[in-house]
Every structure is written in C-alpha cells, then in structure tokens.
Amino acid sequence: MYRRRDTRREQLVAEITNNLRRYAVDAQQVGHAFANLHGLNPTDLQALIAVMDAELLGDPITPGRLGEQLNLSSGSVTALIDRLERAGHIRRDRDTVDRRKVLLHYADQGAALAMEFFQPLGARTDTVMARFGEDELEVVHRFMAEMSESLRGHRDAVRAARPESPRRPTG
C-alpha cells in the first residue's frame, strides 16, 4: 500500500500504484453513473460488461459462463438475464451450431444507450492515446495486460479461499 520512496523507481511504483487505484475508482464511478441513469444495479453493469467483452473477442458468452464470471448461482443468473432482456439491454440467441446452447448478445437498444453515454469518454481516451507513440503504447498495453492478469489472479484466490455460505435447509 504505502511504499518507500527513496529511489526514483520506488517513487514511480508508488505513483503508478496510486494512479491505478484512482483510475479504478473513477472508472467504477462512471460505470455507476451509467447504471443509475438506466436503472441498473452493479451486478447488471458487470453482466453487461462481460457480454460486451465476450462479443468484442468474437466469443459470445453463455449464461453458465456469465454466472462463473460473476460468481452467481444459476437461478440468480436467470433472474439477471431476464431483467436485462426485459430492459432491452441484452438478447438471448440460440447457437446456430448447437441449438441447445444459449448465447447472450448486446441488444441494439442497450448498445445505443451505452454508445451515447460512453462516446465522449471514448473521444477523451483517443485524445490521450494520440499523445503516445506506438512503442510507448506497446509497453503500456503489456503493463496493463499483466496488471489485469495479476488482479484477476488475486480475485480468484480470494474467491477460492472464501468459505461457502451455509445453505438454507429445504423443505
């Protein structure tokens, strides 16, 4: 958390760590503003991001994978998907190869709302990126990819170490 700052490297590490933390908090606040504007809760927003990320990779997400990513039960995932579908944010489609498989996609209405809200941020991001050369962007990209992987690894370790909540007796 608080690091010694005796050398320039130690100063940079501390400043970068603080910048990452502030960026995460600010990004979360922007996400919450979008969610509040459209009647979404934090889990809804996480689900929309997961659907969008999967589509950007060309590998649409299934309800099961969504539940794994969000650490939700199948019943909770079904309620979440139903809610987002009713609100026009996502749609369910059958896989063309395996009709038993359901794939989740951003619905046109949801994509339009996200585009309208986030387009100004995209323009700001483009302006910042334009100030960096390709070699610099390669380093930043590698750094961010490795930091993201490190964070996901910690998240997964925390999830794995957490005791399961006691189940309510049935019947």
Tab-separated table of N, CA, C and O in Angstrom, residues 36 64 66 71 100 125 129 155 161:
chain	number	residue	atom	x	y	z
A	36	ASN	N	-26.977	3.933	-12.821
A	36	ASN	CA	-28.043	4.694	-12.165
A	36	ASN	C	-28.951	5.375	-13.175
A	36	ASN	O	-30.168	5.412	-12.996
A	64	GLY	N	-24.113	-19.787	-18.416
A	64	GLY	CA	-23.260	-20.504	-17.467
A	64	GLY	C	-21.929	-19.805	-17.240
A	64	GLY	O	-21.472	-19.657	-16.103
A	66	LEU	N	-21.337	-16.670	-17.780
A	66	LEU	CA	-21.627	-15.403	-17.113
A	66	LEU	C	-21.724	-15.614	-15.610
A	66	LEU	O	-21.166	-14.855	-14.815
A	71	ASN	N	-19.712	-14.998	-10.367
A	71	ASN	CA	-19.804	-15.776	-9.134
A	71	ASN	C	-21.251	-15.826	-8.622
A	71	ASN	O	-21.522	-15.595	-7.442
A	100	ARG	N	-29.070	-26.202	-28.533
A	100	ARG	CA	-29.319	-26.280	-27.081
A	100	ARG	C	-28.613	-25.157	-26.336
A	100	ARG	O	-28.987	-24.816	-25.221
A	125	THR	N	-10.384	9.410	-24.459
A	125	THR	CA	-9.379	8.347	-24.471
A	125	THR	C	-8.547	8.411	-25.746
A	125	THR	O	-7.319	8.295	-25.707
A	129	MET	N	-4.497	8.789	-26.055
A	129	MET	CA	-3.710	7.786	-26.781
A	129	MET	C	-2.906	8.404	-27.913
A	129	MET	O	-1.794	7.950	-28.209
A	155	ARG	N	-8.172	-11.967	-7.357
A	155	ARG	CA	-9.623	-12.131	-7.200
A	155	ARG	C	-9.989	-13.608	-7.103
A	155	ARG	O	-10.765	-14.010	-6.232
A	161	ALA	N	-10.629	-18.997	-1.502
A	161	ALA	CA	-10.364	-19.099	-0.062
A	161	ALA	C	-11.591	-18.794	0.780
A	161	ALA	O	-11.640	-19.145	1.954
